[in-house]
XYZ file of N, CA and C in Angstrom:
642
model
N 1.145 -11.123 -7.733
C 1.239 -10.195 -6.605
C 0.526 -8.893 -6.938
N -0.766 -8.961 -6.987
C -1.598 -7.824 -7.377
C -1.500 -6.677 -6.384
N -1.298 -6.974 -5.096
C -1.337 -5.951 -4.067
C -0.239 -4.908 -4.222
N 0.822 -5.242 -4.932
C 1.919 -4.297 -5.131
C 1.406 -2.993 -5.722
N 0.437 -3.080 -6.632
C -0.043 -1.897 -7.323
C -0.975 -1.046 -6.465
N -1.281 -1.505 -5.259
C -2.022 -0.670 -4.316
C -1.102 0.373 -3.703
N 0.201 0.099 -3.690
C 1.145 0.968 -2.997
C 2.281 1.482 -3.875
N 2.351 1.009 -5.110
C 3.420 1.434 -6.013
C 2.853 1.804 -7.378
N 3.544 2.731 -8.056
C 3.203 3.093 -9.427
C 4.381 2.746 -10.325
N 4.074 2.206 -11.493
C 5.087 1.720 -12.406
C 5.793 2.863 -13.136
N 7.126 2.767 -13.227
C 7.944 3.686 -14.009
C 8.417 2.914 -15.241
N 7.720 3.089 -16.359
C 7.975 2.269 -17.549
C 9.387 2.473 -18.083
N 9.867 3.702 -18.119
C 11.220 3.957 -18.630
C 12.264 3.210 -17.794
N 12.110 3.285 -16.464
C 13.052 2.593 -15.586
C 12.958 1.089 -15.777
N 11.748 0.613 -16.056
C 11.530 -0.817 -16.277
C 12.316 -1.293 -17.504
N 12.241 -0.525 -18.589
C 12.956 -0.882 -19.814
C 14.465 -0.755 -19.624
N 14.887 0.272 -18.891
C 16.314 0.435 -18.602
C 16.847 -0.718 -17.763
N 15.992 -1.264 -16.920
C 16.388 -2.369 -16.040
C 16.653 -3.644 -16.840
N 15.965 -3.779 -17.972
C 16.145 -4.975 -18.790
C 14.857 -5.683 -19.162
N 13.721 -5.123 -18.735
C 12.434 -5.710 -19.119
C 12.217 -5.523 -20.621
N 11.562 -6.498 -21.235
C 11.230 -6.442 -22.654
C 9.716 -6.345 -22.803
N 9.270 -5.400 -23.626
C 7.829 -5.244 -23.853
C 7.353 -6.307 -24.834
N 6.354 -7.071 -24.436
C 5.755 -8.098 -25.283
C 4.247 -7.894 -25.292
N 3.741 -7.336 -26.401
C 2.326 -6.990 -26.514
C 1.916 -6.100 -25.339
N 1.036 -6.593 -24.447
C 0.553 -5.756 -23.338
C 1.261 -6.041 -22.019
N 2.428 -6.659 -22.070
C 3.131 -7.006 -20.843
C 4.611 -6.648 -20.944
N 5.272 -6.669 -19.788
C 6.716 -6.458 -19.709
C 7.319 -7.684 -19.030
N 8.388 -8.217 -19.625
C 8.958 -9.477 -19.138
C 10.452 -9.321 -18.885
N 10.892 -9.882 -17.755
C 12.318 -9.878 -17.401
C 12.686 -11.267 -16.893
N 13.747 -11.849 -17.464
C 14.189 -13.180 -17.049
C 15.641 -13.136 -16.581
N 15.930 -13.973 -15.588
C 17.285 -14.012 -15.037
C 17.613 -15.439 -14.595
N 18.808 -15.876 -14.931
C 19.278 -17.198 -14.514
C 19.677 -17.132 -13.046
N 19.155 -18.061 -12.256
C 19.470 -18.100 -10.830
C 20.679 -18.974 -10.540
N 20.749 -20.110 -11.216
C 21.904 -21.006 -11.115
C 21.879 -21.963 -12.308
N 22.665 -23.026 -12.260
C 22.747 -23.957 -13.391
C 21.423 -24.660 -13.663
N 20.558 -24.725 -12.663
C 19.315 -25.487 -12.796
C 18.060 -24.638 -12.957
N 18.057 -23.433 -12.392
C 16.819 -22.651 -12.339
C 16.969 -21.228 -12.868
N 15.847 -20.690 -13.349
C 15.758 -19.294 -13.769
C 14.457 -18.714 -13.227
N 14.348 -17.378 -13.258
C 13.119 -16.726 -12.814
C 12.649 -15.762 -13.895
N 11.338 -15.696 -14.079
C 10.746 -14.766 -15.044
C 9.735 -13.884 -14.326
N 9.913 -12.568 -14.450
C 8.971 -11.604 -13.889
C 8.127 -11.043 -15.032
N 6.817 -11.102 -14.889
C 5.907 -10.569 -15.900
C 4.996 -9.525 -15.266
N 4.964 -8.346 -15.858
C 4.097 -7.271 -15.377
C 3.069 -6.983 -16.459
N 1.796 -7.161 -16.108
C 0.706 -6.937 -17.061
C -0.492 -6.382 -16.317
N -1.015 -5.274 -16.804
C -2.119 -4.599 -16.134
C -1.722 -4.338 -14.681
N -2.465 -4.891 -13.728
C -2.135 -4.716 -12.308
C -1.622 -6.020 -11.693
N -0.982 -6.827 -12.523
C -0.459 -8.104 -12.050
C 1.061 -8.142 -12.170
N 1.714 -8.530 -11.076
C 3.169 -8.715 -11.040
C 3.381 -10.198 -10.766
N 3.703 -10.957 -11.817
C 3.782 -12.413 -11.708
C 5.232 -12.878 -11.665
N 5.498 -13.871 -10.818
C 6.840 -14.439 -10.682
C 6.778 -15.920 -11.010
N 7.607 -16.332 -11.962
C 7.681 -17.741 -12.341
C 9.110 -18.234 -12.183
N 9.298 -19.210 -11.306
C 10.596 -19.863 -11.150
C 10.506 -21.198 -11.882
N 11.419 -21.408 -12.835
C 11.301 -22.605 -13.661
C 12.653 -23.309 -13.840
N 12.567 -24.578 -14.234
C 13.757 -25.398 -14.458
C 14.323 -25.110 -15.848
N 15.624 -24.892 -15.925
C 16.245 -24.495 -17.188
C 16.104 -25.533 -18.299
N 16.187 -26.798 -17.943
C 16.211 -27.828 -18.981
C 14.826 -28.193 -19.510
N 13.794 -28.007 -18.680
C 12.446 -28.431 -19.089
C 11.440 -27.285 -19.174
N 11.797 -26.108 -18.673
C 10.908 -24.946 -18.600
C 9.692 -25.240 -17.714
N 9.789 -26.281 -16.904
C 8.708 -26.618 -15.976
C 8.825 -25.763 -14.712
N 7.672 -25.434 -14.132
C 7.654 -24.664 -12.888
C 8.373 -25.439 -11.788
N 9.223 -24.733 -11.037
C 9.930 -25.344 -9.900
C 8.996 -25.312 -8.692
N 8.258 -26.388 -8.484
C 7.164 -26.426 -7.509
C 7.578 -26.123 -6.072
N 8.743 -26.589 -5.585
C 9.093 -26.300 -4.186
C 9.107 -24.812 -3.850
N 9.361 -23.957 -4.842
C 9.368 -22.513 -4.597
C 7.993 -22.012 -4.152
N 6.935 -22.662 -4.630
C 5.569 -22.208 -4.379
C 4.924 -22.871 -3.165
N 5.665 -23.752 -2.506
C 5.135 -24.442 -1.330
C 5.678 -23.772 -0.070
N 4.793 -23.164 0.703
C 5.220 -22.424 1.892
C 5.951 -23.321 2.891
N 5.530 -24.562 2.975
C 6.121 -25.479 3.956
C 7.451 -26.062 3.485
N 7.868 -25.720 2.284
C 9.127 -26.250 1.761
C 10.295 -25.477 2.367
N 11.002 -26.099 3.316
C 12.032 -25.389 4.078
C 13.447 -25.900 3.819
N 13.654 -26.680 2.746
C 14.990 -27.165 2.440
C 15.940 -26.014 2.173
N 17.218 -26.212 2.432
C 18.204 -25.130 2.307
C 18.312 -24.616 0.871
N 18.206 -25.533 -0.100
C 18.303 -25.102 -1.511
C 17.106 -24.235 -1.894
N 15.911 -24.705 -1.557
C 14.710 -23.937 -1.871
C 14.730 -22.587 -1.162
N 15.184 -22.582 0.089
C 15.270 -21.330 0.852
C 16.216 -20.339 0.177
N 17.326 -20.845 -0.351
C 18.287 -19.964 -1.012
C 17.696 -19.397 -2.306
N 16.905 -20.213 -3.019
C 16.255 -19.739 -4.249
C 15.221 -18.667 -3.923
N 14.440 -18.908 -2.877
C 13.437 -17.914 -2.466
C 14.116 -16.597 -2.098
N 15.255 -16.680 -1.441
C 15.978 -15.473 -1.034
C 16.493 -14.711 -2.260
N 17.026 -15.438 -3.241
C 17.514 -14.796 -4.463
C 16.388 -14.084 -5.205
N 15.250 -14.776 -5.339
C 14.110 -14.194 -6.049
C 13.592 -12.957 -5.317
N 13.528 -13.022 -3.997
C 13.060 -11.882 -3.203
C 13.986 -10.686 -3.359
N 15.282 -10.925 -3.408
C 16.248 -9.838 -3.597
C 16.046 -9.152 -4.941
N 15.815 -9.948 -5.987
C 15.585 -9.371 -7.319
C 14.278 -8.588 -7.326
N 13.237 -9.167 -6.716
C 11.935 -8.494 -6.677
C 12.040 -7.138 -5.979
N 12.725 -7.098 -4.844
C 12.873 -5.843 -4.107
C 13.697 -4.838 -4.891
N 14.679 -5.333 -5.640
C 15.501 -4.448 -6.471
C 14.655 -3.835 -7.579
N 13.769 -4.637 -8.177
C 12.865 -4.131 -9.220
C 11.928 -3.070 -8.643
N 11.377 -3.343 -7.473
C 10.481 -2.374 -6.825
C 11.207 -1.062 -6.544
N 12.449 -1.176 -6.094
C 13.227 0.006 -5.732
C 13.582 0.845 -6.957
N 13.909 0.184 -8.067
C 14.421 0.901 -9.230
C 13.378 1.191 -10.311
N 12.258 0.466 -10.290
C 11.301 0.575 -11.397
C 9.913 1.039 -10.974
N 9.720 1.329 -9.701
C 8.405 1.743 -9.215
C 8.532 2.986 -8.345
N 7.454 3.792 -8.341
C 7.357 4.915 -7.417
C 6.535 4.463 -6.218
N 7.016 4.729 -5.020
C 6.271 4.367 -3.814
C 5.140 5.358 -3.601
N 3.948 4.826 -3.411
C 2.793 5.649 -3.080
C 3.045 6.344 -1.737
N 2.884 7.682 -1.697
C 3.127 8.400 -0.443
C 1.978 9.370 -0.166
N 0.769 8.823 -0.122
C -0.409 9.656 0.132
C -0.353 10.304 1.513
N 0.185 9.571 2.462
C 0.265 10.099 3.825
C 1.062 11.401 3.841
N 2.219 11.414 3.202
C 3.049 12.622 3.167
C 2.309 13.761 2.471
N 1.621 13.440 1.367
C 0.890 14.479 0.646
C -0.196 15.093 1.519
N -0.882 14.261 2.292
C -1.938 14.766 3.168
C -1.371 15.553 4.343
N -0.241 15.100 4.867
C 0.398 15.843 5.958
C 0.892 17.204 5.473
N 1.399 17.255 4.252
C 1.815 18.536 3.668
C 0.600 19.447 3.491
N -0.524 18.851 3.108
C -1.751 19.614 2.877
C -2.238 20.288 4.171
N -2.314 19.530 5.264
C -2.834 20.112 6.511
C -1.844 21.103 7.128
N -0.564 20.887 6.871
C 0.421 21.848 7.383
C 0.272 23.182 6.688
N 0.069 23.140 5.356
C -0.078 24.375 4.595
C -1.401 25.068 4.890
N -2.486 24.294 5.017
C -3.808 24.912 5.177
C -4.124 25.294 6.619
N -3.730 24.441 7.567
C -4.120 24.681 8.962
C -2.938 24.914 9.902
N -1.741 24.799 9.372
C -0.566 24.942 10.230
C -0.395 23.757 11.165
N -0.997 22.627 10.825
C -0.960 21.444 11.684
C 0.324 20.650 11.460
N 0.989 20.321 12.540
C 2.119 19.394 12.470
C 1.727 18.130 13.236
N 2.055 16.969 12.714
C 1.625 15.722 13.371
C 2.306 15.492 14.705
N 1.596 14.835 15.590
C 2.165 14.418 16.869
C 2.243 12.895 16.887
N 3.350 12.372 17.415
C 3.589 10.925 17.454
C 3.625 10.466 18.910
N 2.460 10.198 19.493
C 2.377 9.948 20.940
C 2.688 8.521 21.385
N 2.815 7.575 20.441
C 2.965 6.177 20.851
C 4.355 5.634 20.540
N 5.074 5.291 21.566
C 6.439 4.800 21.427
C 6.494 3.502 20.632
N 5.495 2.624 20.826
C 5.501 1.324 20.158
C 4.952 1.398 18.731
N 4.358 2.523 18.378
C 3.803 2.689 17.024
C 4.318 4.010 16.458
N 5.580 4.017 16.090
C 6.245 5.266 15.736
C 5.751 5.871 14.423
N 5.060 5.086 13.592
C 4.525 5.627 12.336
C 3.171 6.292 12.531
N 2.494 5.976 13.640
C 1.155 6.488 13.873
C 1.210 7.918 14.403
N 0.324 8.759 13.898
C 0.343 10.144 14.362
C -1.059 10.734 14.410
N -1.213 11.760 15.217
C -2.492 12.452 15.365
C -2.377 13.864 14.799
N -3.511 14.391 14.359
C -3.601 15.781 13.928
C -4.596 16.481 14.834
N -4.207 17.638 15.351
C -5.064 18.357 16.289
C -5.375 19.764 15.791
N -6.569 20.234 16.154
C -6.951 21.609 15.850
C -6.210 22.550 16.797
N -6.381 23.841 16.582
C -5.742 24.827 17.459
C -6.292 24.752 18.877
N -7.486 24.142 19.014
C -8.069 23.959 20.348
C -7.628 22.627 20.976
N -6.638 21.987 20.352
C -6.014 20.769 20.881
C -6.932 19.551 20.861
N -7.825 19.484 19.871
C -8.708 18.323 19.713
C -8.329 17.552 18.446
N -8.383 16.223 18.545
C -8.083 15.386 17.384
C -9.091 15.621 16.257
N -8.590 15.792 15.049
C -9.486 15.780 13.896
C -9.067 14.737 12.859
N -7.909 14.112 13.066
C -7.481 13.040 12.171
C -6.424 12.185 12.859
N -6.348 10.938 12.411
C -5.394 9.993 12.979
C -4.893 9.077 11.875
N -3.578 9.066 11.655
C -2.948 8.157 10.699
C -2.419 6.939 11.456
N -2.757 5.743 10.970
C -2.303 4.507 11.624
C -1.824 3.522 10.561
N -0.787 2.785 10.900
C -0.324 1.682 10.064
C -0.748 0.390 10.751
N -1.604 -0.392 10.085
C -2.189 -1.574 10.716
C -2.080 -2.786 9.799
N -2.286 -3.960 10.371
C -2.345 -5.170 9.573
C -3.560 -5.115 8.652
N -3.410 -5.610 7.435
C -4.539 -5.622 6.497
C -5.701 -6.449 7.031
N -5.409 -7.364 7.966
C -6.465 -8.196 8.563
C -7.476 -7.359 9.338
N -7.030 -6.210 9.832
C -7.912 -5.332 10.599
C -9.129 -4.929 9.762
N -8.897 -4.722 8.460
C -9.983 -4.318 7.560
C -10.554 -5.511 6.787
N -10.091 -6.694 7.158
C -10.526 -7.942 6.510
C -10.236 -7.914 5.014
N -9.050 -7.391 4.669
C -8.631 -7.327 3.278
C -7.942 -8.619 2.875
N -8.116 -9.007 1.622
C -7.494 -10.238 1.136
C -6.104 -9.923 0.597
N -5.227 -9.478 1.487
C -3.852 -9.180 1.126
C -2.988 -9.357 2.362
N -1.682 -9.457 2.145
C -0.762 -9.644 3.257
C -0.115 -8.314 3.617
N 0.471 -8.267 4.815
C 1.224 -7.087 5.227
C 0.373 -6.014 5.867
N 0.989 -4.847 6.034
C 0.333 -3.709 6.670
C -0.152 -2.694 5.648
N -1.083 -1.865 6.082
C -1.613 -0.793 5.232
C -1.713 0.486 6.048
N -1.668 1.625 5.366
C -1.883 2.921 6.020
C -3.363 3.266 5.966
N -3.890 3.708 7.095
C -5.283 4.142 7.140
C -5.372 5.517 7.782
N -6.473 6.183 7.511
C -6.739 7.503 8.069
C -8.100 7.488 8.735
N -8.159 7.916 9.988
C -9.429 8.062 10.710
C -9.781 9.547 10.781
N -10.993 9.882 10.341
C -11.448 11.267 10.412
C -12.922 11.323 10.821
N -13.347 12.510 11.240
C -14.737 12.708 11.667
C -15.613 13.122 10.490
N -16.909 12.822 10.614
C -17.892 13.355 9.673
C -19.279 13.152 10.267
N -20.273 13.636 9.555
C -21.642 13.475 10.011
C -22.086 12.030 9.779
N -22.899 11.470 10.674
C -23.327 10.066 10.549
C -23.941 9.730 9.196
N -24.743 10.646 8.647
C -25.396 10.356 7.361
C -24.386 10.311 6.210
N -23.311 11.090 6.304
C -22.257 11.063 5.286
C -21.449 9.781 5.407
N -21.119 9.421 6.637
C -20.357 8.199 6.884
C -21.095 6.987 6.333
N -22.382 6.944 6.588
C -23.185 5.806 6.123
C -23.147 5.668 4.602
N -23.154 6.786 3.896
C -23.130 6.748 2.432
C -21.750 6.376 1.884
N -20.699 6.763 2.619
C -19.339 6.540 2.130
C -18.879 5.090 2.273
N -19.258 4.427 3.332
C -18.719 3.097 3.636
C -19.029 2.103 2.514
N -17.959 1.531 1.972
C -18.096 0.508 0.924
C -17.258 -0.727 1.228
N -16.499 -0.694 2.344
C -15.620 -1.791 2.762
C -14.568 -2.129 1.707
N -14.243 -1.140 0.887
C -13.148 -1.258 -0.076
C -12.123 -0.148 0.151
N -12.634 1.069 0.216
C -11.795 2.227 0.550
C -12.232 2.852 1.874
N -13.527 2.844 2.115
C -14.100 3.444 3.320
C -14.675 2.353 4.222
N -14.301 2.410 5.511
C -14.669 1.350 6.452
C -15.218 1.942 7.748
N -16.002 1.150 8.493
C -16.384 1.590 9.839
C -15.121 1.909 10.632
N -15.174 2.935 11.426
C -13.975 3.442 12.099
C -13.274 2.378 12.933
N -11.972 2.306 12.758
C -11.140 1.383 13.521
C -10.738 2.054 14.834
N -11.118 1.442 15.959
C -10.779 1.931 17.301
C -11.308 3.337 17.581
N -12.378 3.734 16.895
C -12.974 5.042 17.142
C -14.492 4.878 17.152
N -15.189 5.929 17.566
C -16.642 5.930 17.558
C -17.157 5.786 16.115
N -17.835 4.687 15.830
C -18.234 4.376 14.461
C -19.384 5.253 13.960
N -20.018 5.969 14.855
C -21.096 6.856 14.424
C -20.540 8.163 13.862
N -19.454 8.629 14.441
C -18.923 9.944 14.084
C -17.568 9.907 13.381
N -16.965 8.722 13.292
C -15.656 8.600 12.649
C -15.704 7.545 11.561
N -14.799 7.669 10.595
C -14.704 6.711 9.496
C -13.227 6.413 9.217
N -12.942 5.209 8.770
C -11.583 4.801 8.418
C -11.451 4.758 6.902
N -10.357 5.345 6.394
C -10.101 5.382 4.958
C -8.786 4.667 4.660
N -8.822 3.745 3.717
C -7.625 3.032 3.283
C -6.841 3.923 2.318
N -5.564 4.128 2.611
C -4.733 4.985 1.763
C -3.907 4.125 0.810
N -4.420 3.941 -0.395
C -3.666 3.235 -1.432
C -3.929 3.907 -2.769
N -3.462 3.319 -3.844
C -3.571 3.965 -5.150
C -4.992 4.041 -5.682
N -5.940 3.418 -4.986
C -7.334 3.514 -5.383
C -8.039 4.692 -4.707
N -7.318 5.369 -3.832
C -7.900 6.457 -3.055
C -7.925 7.754 -3.859
N -9.074 8.430 -3.825
C -9.211 9.738 -4.474
C -8.664 10.797 -3.520
N -7.434 11.234 -3.772
C -6.744 12.121 -2.839
C -7.458 13.458 -2.666
N -8.069 13.971 -3.733
C -8.754 15.266 -3.630
C -10.007 15.152 -2.770
N -10.709 14.025 -2.879
C -11.874 13.804 -2.026
C -11.446 13.674 -0.566
N -10.328 13.005 -0.320
C -9.838 12.842 1.059
C -9.515 14.210 1.663
N -8.937 15.094 0.877
C -8.630 16.440 1.383
C -9.913 17.168 1.788
N -10.962 17.013 0.997
C -12.245 17.634 1.329
C -12.818 17.045 2.614
N -12.671 15.736 2.792
C -13.182 15.083 3.996
C -12.370 15.481 5.227
N -11.093 15.710 5.040
C -10.262 16.208 6.145
C -10.728 17.607 6.543
N -11.053 18.431 5.552
C -11.583 19.772 5.848
C -12.870 19.672 6.664
N -13.745 18.736 6.276
C -14.994 18.534 7.023
C -14.692 18.143 8.463
N -13.735 17.244 8.638
C -13.381 16.787 9.973
C -12.839 17.918 10.825
N -12.017 18.757 10.219
C -11.453 19.890 10.956
C -12.569 20.842 11.401
N -13.471 21.160 10.499
C -14.549 22.084 10.837
C -15.494 21.521 11.898
N -15.842 20.238 11.774
C -16.707 19.619 12.764
C -16.052 19.596 14.135
N -14.756 19.332 14.157
C -14.031 19.279 15.437
C -13.939 20.660 16.068
N -13.749 21.691 15.276
C -13.674 23.054 15.793
C -15.024 23.497 16.389
N -16.127 22.991 15.830
C -17.443 23.369 16.313
C -17.856 22.600 17.565
N -17.222 21.461 17.778
C -17.620 20.580 18.899
C -17.293 21.225 20.234
């Protein structure tokens, strides 16, 4: 589960307190699920691996890895493993909160407070200049929107810039053609742990200035 590290940062002390054991370059935690099965969580580099195995043979419990496997026993095992995984995330990781950091930044620098105009998208918000024009838009969208090879939703930021700057920035990894905006004058930025927060602040400043001049 590599994608976890796009949105979370590891707290090593909490990991060891939780019961993980350091083995060379990895951290390992094992737990018995029932008389027949156990689960092993391994964290190494940017990989969070989950292995469900049979106690007597140490063989991988294959039904756990088959999406179409809907038997009640397998479903109960998947639920147990998911509960442990979420508990580890809650107690051993810091949640990436770039959106909050950026909102704090614009409030301090420009006095901007976000507006939440969409009832069906309560996480999405706009930032406006004193002349009541949009200069930034935060949206939570499916990762499929950016054609990312990951599951779930991601936070993105839409801001304005000059066409020649936008063209140089787009790499389809962090910077993308604008989602639901004019692609000549707007750009979409993926907000995850690979994002250079200081550069984003500078680009937000550019967007604010361009919008004020428009």
